[in-house]
Amino acid sequence: MNVLMVAAEAAPFVKVGGLGDVVGSLPKALKKLGHDVRVVVPHYAQIDAGRYGLSPLSRIWVPTSAGPRPVDVFMAESSGVPFYFIWDEHFFGRNRVYGYYDDPTRFAFFGLAALWLIKTLDWRLDIVHSHDWHTGVVPTWMAGIGWLDPTFAKAATVFTIHNIAYQGHGGSGLLDYVGLRGLVEPQLYEEPPGIINWMARGIYHAHAVNAVSPRFAWEITTPEGGAGLDGLLRSKGDRLVGILNGMDTEVWNPATDPNLAVNFDVETLEKRIENKRALQDELRLPVRDDVPLIANVGRLSAQKGLDILIPTLERLMQGDAQAVILGSGDPYYEEMLSHLARRHPTKMAVSLEFSGRLASRIYAGSDIFVMPSLWEPCGLSQMIAMRYGSVPLVRRVGGLADTVQNYDPVGQTGTGFVFDDYTPAALWGTLEWALSVYRSALLAPRPQEGEAGNPWRGLQIRGMRVDFSWEKSARQYQALYEKALSLK
């Protein structure tokens, strides 16, 4: 199939969150299945054109209600996949990717420009796959005008929800701006008078919709998880599915990761302890094999569960344990964690400047990786932690519920520890359980997976063997594309 992918981010060129990881990796996996996939993203000012080999391709004129607007198109390849970049100095020559009052207009124009670019390439599409509210204009335009254009007439639309909380609200004049007034519904039930909701529009008009994990796909159909769009999502019926994100197993591979003190794999797991020692030494924590090292890597925000993680860490510091936190975000949480680390300099280390090198070393050196998220569409860190032998402790939400199997001490199954209630008590109780299993393993010999004498080693090995590669996810997207075409 010929697949056009339109998104606001794509690694390695530009990445703010998990969206960039998906759009950077999924096209490559689809290409390996034999599909012709091309990706269009904005050319932000911060993209390093020289580093990534962007070359000028063309100049196109994009029609708007304010008149035709010129944009310059650049192109680069990543793993054989063509990436196109839309440059408009007014909209994208800024310091940040997101966070501007006119974001709904910026990305509506970008989506329109992406479609206009394809019209110039003499490339007949089968699927137009857009991601999150930034590209909600794409299935909307396809429903209003695209079916009349030979470039798009046979194409079906797929819309992926990465984060339902951000929906792209703008004035209803945006329909005029992109030439859709009178061609699509002037007002959706989910839109307040005079307001356009690009997330709602993308969901409403797409032939098929998916969320980035099966559990998240269910959660967003509930009033508690749908952010006001649960009714619209329920109306999609079986056109809404959940597809778990994959991870780039070539990038995240403890056997080859150049950031590690010692490389290892599931067959040489005994070498992993050297990474714990190196991490403790680097962070100026006492180098001890026997002390449990608890870690968290990610954005410091309420969504990531900091309101229950911080009191749990305070309690943890009263015992014999170490903790390391890597991430930045809300200044309130940054100060709370920094203060805690200052009070316990031999037990806790906090780094507020993100470092990919340090992240790898934390995944490879920690014993328990904690993700107590309030909500989590998919999550990547828990997958990386498992691949690197750090046992995840997660809350049963979104993709965390889909990727981490709770430990069963009777059957010696599971890959981590899972709790339900969003309370410090629930998190602490589960952490105590994990610590008891960890400490019991210190008294055991080094048996193979499944031997009751060392359940911790079994947890590590089972986690490292889980297949989170993009191939499985890509095949599910392929099936979704086929379904979208059948529903057209």
XYZ file of C-alpha atoms in Angstrom:
488
model
C 0.000 0.000 0.000
C 0.979 3.629 -0.517
C 0.757 5.259 2.916
C 1.059 8.953 3.691
C 1.797 9.724 7.330
C 1.270 13.263 8.639
C 2.413 14.287 12.117
C 3.778 17.154 14.187
C 6.881 15.208 15.284
C 9.160 12.487 13.966
C 12.357 11.228 15.550
C 15.213 11.716 15.031
C 14.449 15.044 13.364
C 12.174 16.537 16.033
C 10.852 14.902 19.187
C 8.977 16.357 22.131
C 7.271 13.201 23.388
C 6.190 9.692 22.498
C 4.512 10.882 19.297
C 7.945 11.539 17.811
C 9.133 8.027 18.662
C 6.124 6.434 16.975
C 6.318 8.471 13.775
C 10.060 7.888 13.618
C 9.791 4.102 13.957
C 6.437 2.898 12.583
C 7.104 3.944 8.948
C 10.329 1.925 8.930
C 8.538 -1.153 10.232
C 5.793 -0.745 7.622
C 8.425 -0.389 4.903
C 9.901 -3.744 5.956
C 6.448 -5.238 5.325
C 6.617 -3.973 1.745
C 4.623 -0.736 1.953
C 5.614 2.587 0.376
C 5.422 4.967 3.341
C 6.193 8.672 3.222
C 6.055 11.100 6.131
C 5.344 14.838 6.261
C 6.256 16.972 9.288
C 6.764 20.708 9.832
C 10.257 22.088 9.321
C 10.740 23.715 12.712
C 13.565 26.180 13.193
C 15.292 23.845 15.648
C 15.636 20.965 13.171
C 19.319 20.629 12.306
C 19.105 20.500 8.512
C 22.826 19.904 8.081
C 23.019 17.080 10.577
C 20.080 15.215 9.053
C 20.822 15.954 5.418
C 17.712 17.950 4.529
C 17.798 19.115 0.927
C 15.483 21.581 -0.870
C 12.798 19.874 -2.936
C 10.304 22.439 -4.163
C 8.190 25.468 -3.429
C 4.430 25.029 -3.391
C 1.542 27.435 -2.974
C -1.090 26.447 -0.447
C -4.584 27.927 -0.899
C -6.138 29.611 2.155
C -8.984 32.061 2.650
C -6.313 34.765 2.990
C -4.905 33.866 -0.429
C -2.260 31.388 -1.641
C 0.636 31.033 0.792
C 4.099 29.866 -0.360
C 5.958 27.150 1.536
C 9.339 25.589 0.908
C 9.558 21.809 0.970
C 12.672 19.928 2.061
C 13.370 16.220 2.011
C 15.544 13.687 3.823
C 15.604 9.920 4.226
C 15.755 7.824 7.368
C 16.230 4.061 6.946
C 15.004 4.367 3.371
C 11.783 6.211 4.301
C 11.280 9.641 2.660
C 10.511 12.449 5.115
C 9.184 15.760 3.788
C 9.459 18.998 5.747
C 7.126 21.988 5.372
C 8.856 25.324 5.995
C 6.879 28.484 6.646
C 8.867 31.041 8.614
C 5.832 32.676 10.196
C 4.363 29.431 11.500
C 7.441 27.303 12.178
C 10.393 29.661 12.525
C 9.870 29.808 16.290
C 11.729 28.686 19.391
C 9.335 25.924 20.417
C 7.328 23.203 18.704
C 4.165 23.792 20.731
C 2.710 26.284 23.154
C 1.572 29.218 20.989
C -1.860 30.857 20.963
C -2.222 30.187 17.237
C -1.280 26.486 17.359
C -4.707 25.453 15.954
C -4.053 27.682 12.929
C -0.389 26.682 12.564
C -1.177 22.994 12.381
C -4.324 23.396 10.292
C -2.142 25.131 7.719
C 0.515 22.426 8.048
C -2.009 19.641 7.413
C -3.357 21.443 4.378
C 0.187 22.009 3.075
C 1.013 18.314 3.530
C -1.948 17.321 1.371
C -1.100 19.942 -1.246
C 2.465 18.647 -1.368
C 1.265 15.130 -2.183
C -0.767 16.515 -5.083
C 2.530 17.602 -6.679
C 4.256 14.201 -6.351
C 2.152 12.118 -8.762
C 1.694 9.506 -6.062
C -1.691 7.822 -5.736
C -2.549 7.113 -2.129
C -4.182 4.143 -0.443
C -3.998 5.398 3.150
C -3.675 8.825 4.750
C -2.610 8.266 8.358
C -2.635 11.301 10.645
C -1.622 11.622 14.287
C -3.234 13.544 17.147
C -5.111 16.837 17.024
C -2.343 18.626 15.101
C -3.442 16.749 11.985
C -7.192 16.628 12.586
C -7.627 18.840 9.536
C -6.357 16.002 7.308
C -9.291 13.548 7.577
C -11.612 16.563 7.714
C -10.288 17.866 4.385
C -10.366 14.359 2.925
C -14.052 14.048 3.855
C -14.941 17.487 2.527
C -12.855 17.821 -0.633
C -10.368 14.975 -1.010
C -12.848 12.466 -2.379
C -13.179 14.708 -5.460
C -9.429 14.747 -6.147
C -7.922 11.834 -8.147
C -4.841 11.854 -5.898
C -6.954 11.052 -2.858
C -10.197 9.623 -4.261
C -9.411 5.989 -3.469
C -7.641 6.648 -0.167
C -9.005 5.815 3.277
C -8.138 7.795 6.402
C -6.751 6.528 9.702
C -6.418 8.734 12.788
C -4.239 7.824 15.776
C -4.887 9.210 19.260
C -1.716 9.575 21.290
C -2.968 11.991 23.954
C -6.685 12.672 24.337
C -6.083 15.515 26.807
C -4.834 17.903 24.117
C -7.501 18.585 21.502
C -6.577 21.737 19.542
C -9.426 24.182 20.080
C -9.615 27.093 17.650
C -12.140 29.532 16.245
C -14.706 28.283 13.744
C -13.149 30.608 11.165
C -10.539 27.886 10.671
C -12.994 26.043 8.432
C -12.994 29.088 6.160
C -9.210 29.318 6.361
C -8.703 25.806 4.985
C -11.530 26.053 2.457
C -14.002 23.719 4.147
C -16.880 26.017 5.029
C -20.077 24.451 3.732
C -18.315 21.198 2.808
C -18.259 19.579 6.269
C -20.411 19.836 9.376
C -20.247 23.414 10.666
C -20.595 22.273 14.284
C -20.001 18.950 16.007
C -21.882 18.028 19.166
C -18.557 18.022 21.045
C -17.706 21.580 19.966
C -18.928 24.650 21.892
C -20.539 27.342 19.701
C -17.965 29.088 17.546
C -15.186 26.613 18.393
C -13.411 24.001 16.278
C -11.987 20.939 18.039
C -9.403 19.388 15.727
C -9.137 16.185 17.764
C -12.892 15.669 17.563
C -12.862 16.447 13.835
C -10.107 13.924 13.184
C -11.975 11.213 15.080
C -15.325 12.050 13.488
C -14.164 12.072 9.872
C -11.591 9.234 9.843
C -12.608 5.877 8.409
C -10.785 4.139 11.270
C -9.340 5.355 14.570
C -6.844 3.807 16.941
C -5.401 4.593 20.329
C -1.841 3.654 21.262
C -2.737 0.726 23.521
C -5.763 -1.557 23.910
C -6.440 -0.452 27.496
C -6.228 3.228 26.525
C -8.651 2.608 23.660
C -11.173 1.362 26.218
C -10.436 4.095 28.768
C -11.171 6.932 26.329
C -14.675 5.585 25.719
C -15.520 6.206 29.386
C -16.580 9.562 30.884
C -13.587 9.377 33.224
C -11.036 8.900 30.456
C -12.532 10.436 27.334
C -11.870 14.115 28.074
C -15.314 15.029 26.780
C -15.049 12.911 23.627
C -16.160 9.575 25.078
C -19.554 9.710 23.365
C -17.990 10.396 19.976
C -15.497 7.586 20.511
C -18.190 5.121 21.540
C -20.065 5.999 18.362
C -17.112 4.723 16.310
C -17.885 1.186 17.480
C -15.480 -1.341 15.976
C -13.842 1.420 13.949
C -11.912 2.253 17.136
C -9.146 -0.182 18.112
C -6.103 -0.197 20.354
C -2.643 -0.925 18.955
C 0.251 -1.017 21.373
C 3.251 1.078 20.416
C 6.456 -0.789 19.763
C 9.966 0.230 20.679
C 13.100 0.564 18.585
C 14.970 -2.552 19.641
C 18.047 -1.520 17.678
C 18.372 1.701 19.674
C 17.321 0.198 23.008
C 19.522 -2.862 23.202
C 21.632 -3.530 26.311
C 23.898 -5.796 24.279
C 25.031 -2.928 22.035
C 24.130 0.315 23.852
C 27.338 2.403 23.823
C 26.240 4.323 26.928
C 26.566 1.364 29.276
C 29.558 0.562 31.440
C 29.203 -3.108 30.485
C 27.011 -4.551 27.759
C 24.909 -7.615 28.504
C 21.935 -9.637 27.325
C 19.569 -12.179 28.804
C 22.228 -14.893 28.500
C 24.873 -12.807 30.313
C 22.659 -11.175 32.914
C 25.287 -11.650 35.600
C 27.273 -8.819 33.962
C 24.458 -6.355 34.651
C 25.638 -5.702 38.224
C 28.620 -3.778 36.820
C 26.189 -1.187 35.483
C 24.624 -0.765 38.912
C 28.037 -0.183 40.453
C 28.987 2.307 37.737
C 25.695 4.186 38.153
C 26.076 4.418 41.920
C 29.629 5.661 41.529
C 28.646 8.247 38.892
C 25.815 9.592 41.061
C 27.988 9.599 44.207
C 25.888 7.037 45.987
C 27.518 4.315 48.101
C 28.501 1.445 45.817
C 26.610 -1.514 47.225
C 25.328 -4.575 45.418
C 22.833 -5.450 48.136
C 20.898 -2.177 48.388
C 17.795 -1.908 46.150
C 18.072 0.931 43.630
C 14.695 2.405 42.621
C 14.443 4.641 39.537
C 12.151 6.857 37.524
C 12.927 8.498 34.179
C 10.457 10.866 32.562
C 8.593 14.131 32.621
C 7.972 15.523 36.099
C 4.237 16.197 35.975
C 1.029 15.302 37.764
C 0.151 12.896 34.949
C 3.262 10.841 35.717
C 2.131 10.214 39.301
C 4.492 12.548 41.143
C 1.836 13.315 43.757
C 2.031 9.751 45.044
C 5.650 9.055 44.089
C 7.201 11.834 46.198
C 5.620 10.803 49.536
C 6.555 7.208 48.737
C 10.172 8.216 48.169
C 10.150 10.131 51.459
C 9.078 6.946 53.202
C 11.611 4.878 51.268
C 14.432 7.119 52.462
C 13.771 6.040 56.050
C 15.001 2.551 55.211
C 17.951 0.929 53.475
C 17.386 1.824 49.822
C 18.569 4.161 47.091
C 16.627 6.153 44.503
C 17.505 8.016 41.322
C 15.260 10.385 39.375
C 15.974 11.752 35.891
C 13.684 14.280 34.253
C 12.388 17.817 34.178
C 9.011 19.498 34.173
C 6.855 21.216 36.763
C 9.095 23.446 38.958
C 7.099 22.394 42.032
C 8.021 18.742 41.575
C 11.590 19.613 40.625
C 12.061 21.471 43.914
C 10.349 18.787 46.004
C 12.615 16.081 44.591
C 15.751 18.213 44.797
C 14.988 19.015 48.437
C 14.514 15.336 49.216
C 17.832 14.474 47.564
C 19.623 17.213 49.521
C 18.258 15.744 52.757
C 19.432 12.240 51.800
C 22.611 12.690 49.707
C 23.814 9.116 50.330
C 20.485 7.588 49.345
C 19.007 9.661 46.540
C 20.206 11.415 43.389
C 18.181 13.730 41.152
C 19.157 15.041 37.709
C 16.856 17.705 36.267
C 18.625 17.946 32.905
C 17.616 15.106 30.630
C 20.477 13.035 29.262
C 20.031 10.092 26.927
C 23.329 8.671 28.153
C 22.269 8.804 31.790
C 18.831 7.413 30.947
C 20.423 4.303 29.422
C 22.658 3.866 32.450
C 19.680 4.159 34.806
C 17.690 1.558 32.875
C 20.675 -0.804 33.011
C 21.701 -0.081 36.599
C 18.453 0.195 38.548
C 16.686 -2.720 40.207
C 13.098 -1.407 40.214
C 11.644 1.075 37.726
C 8.595 2.910 39.120
C 5.833 4.378 36.916
C 2.806 5.305 39.089
C 1.061 7.266 36.326
C -2.312 8.907 36.829
C -2.948 8.004 33.189
C -0.631 6.669 30.482
C -1.750 6.172 26.850
C 1.073 3.724 26.159
C 4.366 4.440 27.857
C 7.811 3.540 26.559
C 9.982 3.665 29.669
C 8.513 0.509 31.185
C 9.321 -1.406 27.989
C 12.898 -0.132 27.953
C 13.304 -0.928 31.651
C 12.181 -4.525 31.083
C 14.538 -4.938 28.129
C 17.394 -3.670 30.315
C 16.575 -5.946 33.253
C 15.006 -3.357 35.567
C 11.768 -4.758 37.003
C 8.837 -2.354 36.460
C 6.389 -1.326 39.172
C 3.416 0.362 37.508
C -0.167 1.458 38.014
C -2.792 -0.496 36.089
C -3.677 2.195 33.519
C -3.376 2.521 29.739
C -0.392 0.896 28.128
C 1.163 0.074 31.498
C -1.629 -2.448 32.066
C -1.050 -3.911 28.603
C 2.718 -4.304 28.890
C 3.439 -5.358 32.489
C 2.085 -8.664 33.808
C 1.690 -8.726 37.585
C 3.995 -11.109 39.434
C 2.431 -14.385 40.571
C 4.607 -15.990 43.259
C 2.715 -19.286 43.069
C 3.043 -19.861 39.346
C 6.299 -17.888 39.086
C 4.902 -15.837 36.208
C 4.757 -12.127 35.492
C 7.182 -9.395 34.512
C 6.651 -6.779 37.220
C 4.446 -5.423 39.973
C 1.077 -3.747 39.357
C -1.229 -1.720 41.633
C -4.617 -0.087 41.111
C -5.531 2.718 43.515
C -3.984 6.127 42.919
C -2.819 6.598 46.506
C 0.560 6.716 48.259
C -0.568 3.757 50.378
C -1.228 1.572 47.331
C 2.105 2.473 45.765
C 3.987 1.948 49.015
C 2.352 -1.410 49.667
C 3.324 -2.666 46.216
C 6.854 -1.300 46.550
C 7.217 -3.105 49.887
C 6.174 -6.329 48.160
C 8.698 -5.771 45.363
C 11.446 -5.027 47.883
C 10.681 -8.204 49.823
C 10.985 -10.272 46.641
C 14.216 -8.473 45.741
C 15.757 -9.004 49.165
C 14.782 -12.676 49.248
C 16.755 -13.126 46.035
C 19.921 -11.891 47.748
C 19.860 -15.025 49.881
C 19.380 -17.331 46.911
C 21.870 -18.968 44.552
C 21.846 -18.051 40.880
C 19.388 -20.531 39.295
C 17.794 -20.402 35.899
C 14.484 -18.704 35.175
C 11.500 -20.232 36.936
C 13.378 -21.765 39.890
C 11.582 -20.766 43.073
C 14.898 -20.080 44.788
C 15.437 -16.802 42.924
C 12.163 -15.286 41.722
C 13.798 -11.912 41.043
C 16.034 -13.363 38.369
C 12.951 -14.940 36.813
C 11.196 -11.548 36.719
C 14.195 -9.997 34.990
C 14.579 -12.742 32.411
C 10.891 -12.886 31.534
C 10.828 -9.116 31.109
C 13.908 -9.110 28.894
C 12.365 -11.751 26.636
C 9.108 -9.895 25.920
C 8.924 -8.877 22.253
C 8.170 -5.152 22.061
C 9.565 -4.721 18.538
C 7.662 -2.642 16.006
C 7.061 -5.598 13.666
C 4.040 -6.869 15.605
C 2.554 -3.374 15.865
C 3.184 -2.709 12.175
C 1.233 -5.822 11.209
C -1.675 -4.597 13.322
C -1.551 -1.214 11.574
C -1.497 -3.037 8.251
C -4.707 -4.828 9.279
C -6.222 -1.496 10.360
C -5.382 0.032 6.971
C -7.121 -2.871 5.237
C -10.128 -2.399 7.489
C -10.245 1.351 6.763
C -10.238 0.660 3.030
C -13.111 -1.793 3.449
C -15.105 0.823 5.377
C -14.539 3.592 2.856
